[in-house]
């Protein structure tokens, strides 16, 4: 009740601070050097994040990585005369709609729906505007000698974590939704590639894994759909995801599989779920929601 009253007071007195309180985003894509570059993000205070907040002379540096130029999965440069994107729409094979609703366009560029990031351009991201991903949260209970392990009287959940090759951080085995791909396909493909190394498995093994994952991934619970606080986000390009929990209650399907890192992952493990997790982007928040839904220790 006290927290509720506090929120109402902040909402009435300081609307832009209230937005920050509710969203808790833009911590990982603000300040410091932009990934794989020597460009420093412009530094500013939390209440200057929303576009609605006044920021006289806001003029952040521009960064567009050369590594994505002419890649088949990437958009052309924003000023390429042949580039005529349909913002906020399904643009041919490319989904330019945002889970967050309609985003604004300013000077011909999409504007990050969660506000300023201190850098313009699209950084290392392939698409201007939303870049869509999908994250499988594969969980099982922590069991030792046949006994479910508890902490503070609640069972300990474990999830399948991968170590990202690009930054070394632990994360969910998610990935980008390919053009024309269904989210359900992306979830299966990314899990097979990153956590079961399907790209290097024998044909037989691959087939077995695929069948098992197809069955196991039939019943998922949507944990999150929306904007991701990803360190690659800029003022004009950002990550969005759909995170789905697939839980192996008795540990007899995916839970008993030997995990093997592959593709963009350099490590993989069953990781204990706990509030001290420090994962890539907003992944700790997704895990917290999954733990709460399963009434697990957090
Ligand atoms: C995050 O980036 C998403 O939550 C997803 O886990 C990931 C997708 O990007 P890549 O792993 O393909 O680089 O924002």
Coordinates of C-alpha atoms and ligand atoms in Angstrom, one line a residue:
X1 CA 0.0 0.0 0.0
X2 CA 2.8 2.4 1.0
X3 CA 4.7 1.6 -2.3
X4 CA 1.5 2.2 -4.2
X5 CA 1.0 5.6 -2.6
X6 CA 4.6 6.4 -3.3
X7 CA 4.1 5.6 -7.0
X8 CA 1.0 7.8 -7.2
X9 CA 2.9 10.8 -5.7
X10 CA 5.9 10.3 -8.1
X11 CA 3.5 10.0 -11.0
X12 CA 1.7 13.3 -10.2
X13 CA 4.9 15.3 -9.3
X14 CA 7.5 13.9 -11.6
X15 CA 5.9 12.1 -14.6
X16 CA 9.2 11.3 -16.4
X17 CA 10.8 9.9 -13.2
X18 CA 7.6 7.7 -12.8
X19 CA 8.3 6.2 -16.3
X20 CA 11.8 5.3 -15.2
X21 CA 10.5 3.8 -11.9
X22 CA 8.1 1.6 -13.8
X23 CA 10.3 0.5 -16.7
X24 CA 13.7 0.1 -15.1
X25 CA 15.2 0.0 -18.6
X26 CA 18.2 1.6 -20.3
X27 CA 20.8 0.7 -17.8
X28 CA 22.9 -1.6 -20.1
X29 CA 22.7 0.6 -23.2
X30 CA 23.8 3.9 -21.6
X31 CA 27.1 5.3 -20.7
X32 CA 30.5 3.9 -21.6
X33 CA 32.1 2.7 -24.8
X34 CA 29.8 1.1 -27.4
X35 CA 30.6 -2.6 -28.0
X36 CA 33.4 -3.4 -30.5
X37 CA 34.1 0.3 -31.2
X38 CA 35.9 3.3 -29.8
X39 CA 32.8 5.5 -29.7
X40 CA 31.7 6.7 -26.2
X41 CA 28.0 7.1 -25.5
X42 CA 26.9 10.6 -24.4
X43 CA 26.4 10.5 -20.7
X44 CA 23.2 12.0 -19.1
X45 CA 20.9 11.6 -16.1
X46 CA 18.1 9.0 -15.8
X47 CA 15.4 11.7 -16.1
X48 CA 16.7 12.8 -19.5
X49 CA 16.1 9.3 -21.0
X50 CA 12.5 9.8 -22.1
X51 CA 12.2 11.7 -25.4
X52 CA 9.4 13.7 -23.7
X53 CA 12.0 15.1 -21.2
X54 CA 13.7 18.4 -22.3
X55 CA 17.3 18.0 -23.4
X56 CA 18.6 21.1 -25.0
X57 CA 21.5 20.5 -27.4
X58 CA 21.2 16.6 -27.3
X59 CA 23.7 15.6 -30.0
X60 CA 25.1 12.2 -29.4
X61 CA 27.8 10.6 -31.6
X62 CA 26.8 8.4 -34.6
X63 CA 28.0 4.9 -35.0
X64 CA 27.3 2.4 -37.8
X65 CA 29.5 -0.7 -37.7
X66 CA 31.3 -1.4 -41.0
X67 CA 31.0 -5.1 -40.2
X68 CA 27.3 -5.2 -41.1
X69 CA 27.5 -3.3 -44.4
X70 CA 26.3 -5.3 -47.3
X71 CA 25.3 -8.3 -45.1
X72 CA 22.3 -10.1 -46.6
X73 CA 20.4 -10.0 -43.3
X74 CA 21.1 -6.3 -42.7
X75 CA 19.3 -3.1 -43.9
X76 CA 21.2 -0.7 -46.2
X77 CA 22.5 2.6 -44.9
X78 CA 19.7 4.9 -43.8
X79 CA 20.5 7.4 -46.6
X80 CA 20.7 4.8 -49.3
X81 CA 18.2 6.0 -51.9
X82 CA 17.0 2.4 -52.6
X83 CA 16.1 1.9 -48.9
X84 CA 12.3 2.6 -48.6
X85 CA 11.3 0.8 -45.3
X86 CA 7.7 0.6 -44.2
X87 CA 8.1 1.5 -40.5
X88 CA 5.7 0.0 -38.0
X89 CA 4.6 -2.6 -40.6
X90 CA 5.3 -6.0 -41.9
X91 CA 7.7 -4.9 -44.6
X92 CA 7.9 -7.9 -47.0
X93 CA 9.9 -10.5 -45.0
X94 CA 11.0 -8.0 -42.4
X95 CA 8.9 -7.4 -39.3
X96 CA 9.3 -3.7 -38.5
X97 CA 6.4 -3.7 -36.0
X98 CA 7.3 -3.2 -32.4
X99 CA 5.9 -5.2 -29.5
X100 CA 5.7 -1.9 -27.6
X101 CA 3.3 -0.3 -30.0
X102 CA 3.9 2.4 -32.6
X103 CA 7.3 4.1 -32.5
X104 CA 8.0 7.5 -33.9
X105 CA 10.1 8.5 -36.9
X106 CA 12.3 11.6 -36.7
X107 CA 14.4 12.9 -39.6
X108 CA 13.6 9.7 -41.4
X109 CA 14.9 7.5 -38.6
X110 CA 13.0 5.3 -36.1
X111 CA 13.2 6.5 -32.5
X112 CA 14.0 4.0 -29.7
X113 CA 10.6 3.7 -27.9
X114 CA 12.3 3.6 -24.5
X115 CA 14.1 6.9 -25.0
X116 CA 17.7 8.2 -25.4
X117 CA 20.7 5.9 -25.4
X118 CA 23.5 8.5 -26.0
X119 CA 24.4 7.1 -29.5
X120 CA 22.8 7.5 -32.9
X121 CA 22.9 5.2 -35.9
X122 CA 22.3 1.4 -35.6
X123 CA 25.7 0.3 -34.1
X124 CA 26.2 -3.4 -34.7
X125 CA 22.5 -4.2 -35.2
X126 CA 21.3 -5.3 -38.6
X127 CA 17.9 -3.5 -38.7
X128 CA 17.0 0.1 -38.2
X129 CA 14.1 0.1 -35.6
X130 CA 13.2 -3.2 -33.9
X131 CA 15.5 -6.2 -34.2
X132 CA 13.3 -9.2 -33.2
X133 CA 14.7 -12.1 -31.2
X134 CA 13.3 -15.1 -29.3
X135 CA 14.6 -16.6 -26.0
X136 CA 13.9 -20.1 -24.7
X137 CA 14.0 -20.3 -20.9
X138 CA 14.5 -24.1 -20.4
X139 CA 14.2 -25.1 -16.7
X140 CA 14.3 -28.1 -14.4
X141 CA 14.4 -28.6 -10.7
X142 CA 17.8 -29.0 -8.9
X143 CA 17.9 -32.6 -7.7
X144 CA 20.7 -34.3 -5.8
X145 CA 20.6 -38.1 -5.0
X146 CA 16.9 -38.0 -6.1
X147 CA 16.0 -35.2 -3.7
X148 CA 14.8 -31.8 -4.8
X149 CA 17.1 -29.1 -3.4
X150 CA 15.6 -26.3 -1.3
X151 CA 16.6 -22.8 -0.3
X152 CA 14.5 -20.7 2.1
X153 CA 11.9 -23.5 1.9
X154 CA 11.5 -23.2 -1.8
X155 CA 12.8 -25.6 -4.5
X156 CA 15.8 -24.4 -6.5
X157 CA 15.2 -24.0 -10.2
X158 CA 18.0 -24.4 -12.8
X159 CA 17.9 -23.0 -16.3
X160 CA 20.0 -23.7 -19.4
X161 CA 22.5 -20.8 -19.7
X162 CA 25.0 -20.2 -22.5
X163 CA 28.1 -18.1 -22.4
X164 CA 28.1 -15.6 -25.3
X165 CA 31.1 -15.7 -27.5
X166 CA 30.9 -11.9 -28.3
X167 CA 31.1 -10.5 -24.8
X168 CA 31.7 -13.6 -22.5
X169 CA 28.5 -12.9 -20.5
X170 CA 26.1 -15.7 -19.5
X171 CA 22.7 -15.5 -21.2
X172 CA 19.7 -17.3 -22.4
X173 CA 20.3 -19.3 -25.6
X174 CA 18.3 -16.9 -27.7
X175 CA 18.8 -15.5 -31.2
X176 CA 17.4 -13.4 -34.0
X177 CA 14.1 -14.3 -35.7
X178 CA 15.1 -14.9 -39.3
X179 CA 12.9 -13.3 -42.1
X180 CA 9.7 -15.3 -42.6
X181 CA 10.5 -17.4 -39.5
X182 CA 7.9 -18.2 -36.8
X183 CA 9.1 -17.5 -33.2
X184 CA 8.5 -21.1 -32.3
X185 CA 11.0 -22.2 -35.0
X186 CA 13.6 -19.6 -33.8
X187 CA 13.3 -20.9 -30.2
X188 CA 13.9 -24.5 -31.3
X189 CA 16.7 -23.7 -33.8
X190 CA 18.6 -21.5 -31.3
X191 CA 18.4 -24.0 -28.5
X192 CA 19.5 -26.8 -30.8
X193 CA 22.4 -24.8 -32.2
X194 CA 23.7 -23.1 -29.0
X195 CA 22.9 -25.6 -26.2
X196 CA 23.1 -28.9 -28.1
X197 CA 25.6 -28.0 -30.8
X198 CA 23.3 -29.4 -33.5
X199 CA 25.5 -27.8 -36.3
X200 CA 28.3 -30.2 -35.5
X201 CA 26.2 -33.3 -34.4
X202 CA 25.9 -36.4 -36.5
X203 CA 22.8 -36.7 -38.7
X204 CA 21.4 -39.4 -36.4
X205 CA 22.0 -37.4 -33.2
X206 CA 20.6 -34.2 -34.8
X207 CA 17.4 -36.0 -35.8
X208 CA 17.0 -37.4 -32.3
X209 CA 17.6 -34.0 -30.7
X210 CA 15.2 -32.3 -33.1
X211 CA 12.4 -34.7 -32.4
X212 CA 12.8 -34.4 -28.7
X213 CA 13.0 -30.6 -28.8
X214 CA 9.9 -30.5 -31.0
X215 CA 7.9 -32.5 -28.5
X216 CA 9.3 -30.7 -25.4
X217 CA 8.9 -27.2 -26.9
X218 CA 5.1 -27.8 -27.6
X219 CA 4.0 -26.4 -24.2
X220 CA 5.6 -23.2 -23.3
X221 CA 4.5 -20.3 -21.1
X222 CA 5.1 -16.8 -22.3
X223 CA 7.2 -14.9 -19.8
X224 CA 7.9 -11.7 -21.6
X225 CA 7.3 -10.0 -24.9
X226 CA 8.8 -6.6 -25.6
X227 CA 11.8 -4.3 -25.4
X228 CA 15.2 -5.7 -24.2
X229 CA 17.7 -3.6 -22.4
X230 CA 20.5 -4.8 -24.7
X231 CA 24.0 -3.2 -24.7
X232 CA 23.8 -2.9 -28.6
X233 CA 20.7 -0.6 -28.5
X234 CA 21.0 2.9 -30.0
X235 CA 18.6 5.8 -30.5
X236 CA 17.6 4.3 -33.9
X237 CA 17.9 0.5 -33.5
X238 CA 17.0 -1.8 -30.6
X239 CA 16.4 -5.4 -29.5
X240 CA 12.9 -6.9 -28.8
X241 CA 12.2 -10.4 -27.8
X242 CA 9.6 -13.0 -26.9
X243 CA 10.8 -15.2 -23.9
X244 CA 9.1 -18.5 -23.4
X245 CA 9.5 -20.9 -20.5
X246 CA 9.7 -24.7 -21.2
X247 CA 9.8 -26.5 -17.9
X248 CA 10.9 -30.1 -17.4
X249 CA 9.0 -31.0 -14.2
X250 CA 10.4 -34.5 -13.7
X251 CA 13.8 -33.9 -15.4
X252 CA 13.2 -36.8 -17.7
X253 CA 13.4 -35.1 -21.1
X254 CA 15.6 -32.0 -21.8
X255 CA 16.6 -32.0 -18.1
X256 CA 18.7 -35.2 -18.5
X257 CA 20.4 -34.1 -21.7
X258 CA 24.1 -33.5 -21.9
X259 CA 24.4 -29.9 -22.9
X260 CA 27.1 -29.0 -25.5
X261 CA 27.9 -25.4 -26.5
X262 CA 27.8 -24.6 -30.2
X263 CA 27.5 -21.7 -32.7
X264 CA 27.5 -18.3 -30.9
X265 CA 28.0 -20.0 -27.5
X266 CA 31.4 -20.8 -26.0
X267 CA 30.0 -22.4 -22.8
X268 CA 26.7 -24.0 -21.6
X269 CA 25.5 -25.2 -18.2
X270 CA 22.5 -25.8 -16.0
X271 CA 22.7 -22.7 -13.7
X272 CA 21.0 -22.3 -10.3
X273 CA 18.4 -19.6 -10.3
X274 CA 18.9 -16.9 -7.7
X275 CA 18.5 -13.1 -7.3
X276 CA 22.3 -12.7 -7.6
X277 CA 22.3 -13.8 -11.2
X278 CA 24.1 -11.2 -13.4
X279 CA 23.0 -12.1 -17.0
X280 CA 23.3 -10.4 -20.4
X281 CA 20.7 -7.7 -21.2
X282 CA 17.4 -8.1 -19.4
X283 CA 17.7 -11.9 -19.0
X284 CA 17.8 -11.9 -15.2
X285 CA 14.4 -10.2 -15.2
X286 CA 13.0 -12.9 -17.4
X287 CA 14.4 -15.6 -15.2
X288 CA 12.9 -13.9 -12.1
X289 CA 9.4 -13.9 -13.7
X290 CA 9.8 -17.6 -14.6
X291 CA 11.0 -18.5 -11.0
X292 CA 8.0 -16.6 -9.5
X293 CA 5.5 -18.4 -11.8
X294 CA 6.9 -21.8 -10.8
X295 CA 7.0 -20.8 -7.1
X296 CA 10.8 -21.5 -7.0
X297 CA 13.5 -19.9 -4.9
X298 CA 14.6 -16.5 -6.1
Ligands
LIG1 C1 19.0 -10.2 -26.7 O1 19.9 -10.6 -27.8 C2 17.9 -11.2 -26.9 O2 17.2 -11.3 -25.6 C3 18.5 -12.4 -27.4 O3 18.9 -13.3 -26.3 C4 19.7 -12.0 -28.1 C5 19.7 -12.1 -29.6 O4 20.8 -11.7 -30.2 P1 22.0 -12.6 -30.7 O5 22.2 -13.6 -29.6 O6 21.5 -13.3 -31.9 O7 23.2 -11.8 -30.9 O8 18.7 -8.9 -26.7

